[in-house]
Coordinates of C-alpha atoms in Angstrom, one line a residue:
X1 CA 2.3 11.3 -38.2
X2 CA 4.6 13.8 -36.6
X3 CA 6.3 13.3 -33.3
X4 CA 4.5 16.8 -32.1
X5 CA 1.3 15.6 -31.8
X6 CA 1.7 12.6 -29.4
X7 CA 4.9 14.9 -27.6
X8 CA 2.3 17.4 -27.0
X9 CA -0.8 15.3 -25.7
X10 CA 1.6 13.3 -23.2
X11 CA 2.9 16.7 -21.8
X12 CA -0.8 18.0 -21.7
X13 CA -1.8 14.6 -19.8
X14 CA 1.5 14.8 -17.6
X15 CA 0.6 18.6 -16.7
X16 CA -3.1 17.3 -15.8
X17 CA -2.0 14.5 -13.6
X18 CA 0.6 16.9 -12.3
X19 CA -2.3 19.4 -11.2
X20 CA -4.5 16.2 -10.0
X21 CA -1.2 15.3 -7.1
X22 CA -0.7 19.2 -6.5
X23 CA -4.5 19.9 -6.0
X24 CA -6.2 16.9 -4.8
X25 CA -6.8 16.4 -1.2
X26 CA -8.4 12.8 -1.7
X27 CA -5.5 10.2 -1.8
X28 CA -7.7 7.5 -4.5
X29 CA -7.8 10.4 -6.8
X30 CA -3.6 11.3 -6.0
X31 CA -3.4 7.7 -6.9
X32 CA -5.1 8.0 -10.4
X33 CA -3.3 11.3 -11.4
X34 CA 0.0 9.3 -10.6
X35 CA -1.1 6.7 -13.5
X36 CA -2.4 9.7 -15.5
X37 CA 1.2 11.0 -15.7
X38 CA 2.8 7.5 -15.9
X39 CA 0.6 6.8 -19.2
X40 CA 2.3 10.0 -20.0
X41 CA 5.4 8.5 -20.0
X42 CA 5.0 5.4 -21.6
X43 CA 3.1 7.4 -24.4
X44 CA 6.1 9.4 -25.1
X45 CA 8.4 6.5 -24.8
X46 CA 6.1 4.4 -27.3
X47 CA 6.1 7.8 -29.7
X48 CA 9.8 8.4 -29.5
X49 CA 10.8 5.0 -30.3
X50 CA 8.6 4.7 -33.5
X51 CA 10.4 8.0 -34.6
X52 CA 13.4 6.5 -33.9
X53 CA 12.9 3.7 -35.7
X54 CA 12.0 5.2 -38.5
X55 CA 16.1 6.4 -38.7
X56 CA 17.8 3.0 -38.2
X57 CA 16.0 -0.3 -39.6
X58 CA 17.4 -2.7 -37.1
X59 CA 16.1 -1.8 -33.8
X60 CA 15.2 -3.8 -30.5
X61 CA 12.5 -1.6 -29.7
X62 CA 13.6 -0.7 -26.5
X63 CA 10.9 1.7 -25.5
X64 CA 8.3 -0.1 -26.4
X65 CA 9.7 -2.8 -23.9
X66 CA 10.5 0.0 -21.8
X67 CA 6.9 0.9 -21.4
X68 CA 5.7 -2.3 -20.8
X69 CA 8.0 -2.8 -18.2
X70 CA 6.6 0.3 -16.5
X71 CA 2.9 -0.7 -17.2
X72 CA 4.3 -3.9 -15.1
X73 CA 5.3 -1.2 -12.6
X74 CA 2.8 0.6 -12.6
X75 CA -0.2 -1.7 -12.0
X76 CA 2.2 -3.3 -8.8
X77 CA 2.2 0.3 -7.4
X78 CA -1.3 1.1 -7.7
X79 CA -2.3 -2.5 -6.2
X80 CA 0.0 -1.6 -3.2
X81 CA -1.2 1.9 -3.7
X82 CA -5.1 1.2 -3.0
X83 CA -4.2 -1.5 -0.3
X84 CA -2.7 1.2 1.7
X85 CA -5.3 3.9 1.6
X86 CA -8.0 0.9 2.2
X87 CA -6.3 0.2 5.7
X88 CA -5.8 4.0 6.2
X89 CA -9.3 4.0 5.5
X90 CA -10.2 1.8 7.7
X91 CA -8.4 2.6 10.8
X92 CA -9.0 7.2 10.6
X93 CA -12.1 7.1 8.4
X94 CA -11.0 9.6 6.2
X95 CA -8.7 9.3 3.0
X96 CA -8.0 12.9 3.0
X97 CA -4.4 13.4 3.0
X98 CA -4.8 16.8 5.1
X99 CA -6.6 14.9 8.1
X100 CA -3.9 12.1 7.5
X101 CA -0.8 14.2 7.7
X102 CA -0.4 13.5 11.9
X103 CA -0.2 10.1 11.4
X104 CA 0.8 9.8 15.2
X105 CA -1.7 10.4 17.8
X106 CA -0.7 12.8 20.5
X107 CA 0.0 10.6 23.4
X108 CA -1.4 12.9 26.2
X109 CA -5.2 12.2 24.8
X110 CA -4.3 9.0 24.5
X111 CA -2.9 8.1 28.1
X112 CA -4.4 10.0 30.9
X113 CA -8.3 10.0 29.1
X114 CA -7.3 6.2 27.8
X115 CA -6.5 5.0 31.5
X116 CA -9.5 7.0 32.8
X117 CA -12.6 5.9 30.3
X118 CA -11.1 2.2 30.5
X119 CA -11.5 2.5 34.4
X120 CA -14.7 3.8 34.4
X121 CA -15.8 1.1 32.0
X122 CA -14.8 -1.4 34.1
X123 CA -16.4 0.1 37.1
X124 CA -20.1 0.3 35.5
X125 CA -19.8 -3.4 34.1
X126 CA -18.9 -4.9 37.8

């Protein structure tokens, strides 16, 4: 097998999660074009070293333990990943990243309104 055909489907899969991150507004499906364009990666660096060790007889296989040190990698981030947008989740309601971009809340709807409702809550229990 030639080293163009696996070169060229791991840049067409590293170009598709590249347009999943640039075009997607949910954050579970940035997540999943992040490990689209890591498998990219570790398809090339699988592909390369069989080429390369094709050349030289006595190799260590380094990017084949290359890649499964970034599959290691990989599934850590993604755990951590998905934990993240689950409490984001939870707390806004939304994982879209455009509503989650003002992360802070403006403290003047906060305070004054905050004080107010909590006041009047406490006047129509008593």
């Amino acid at each position: 097998m030639h080293l163009a055909y696996p070169a060229v489907l791991s840049a067409l899969l590293f170009c598709t999660g590249l347009y999943g991150v640039l075009a997607r507004r949910n954050a579970i499906l940035v997540l999943m074009s992040v490990e689209l364009m890591l498998n990219a990666v570790n398809l090339n660096l699988v592909a390369f070293d069989v080429w390369l060790s094709r050349a030289a007889r006595d190799t260590l296989h380094s990017g084949q333990a290359l890649t499964l040190f970034t599959i290691a990698v990989a599934a850590a981030e993604i755990g951590i990943g998905l934990a993240i947008v689950l409490a984001v989740h939870r707390n806004r309601g939304t994982s879209d990243i455009d509503k989650l971009r003002d992360t802070a809340e403006s403290p003047d709807s906060e305070g004054s309104e905050g004080d107010t409702s909590a006041a009047e809550k406490a006047e129509a229990t008593a």
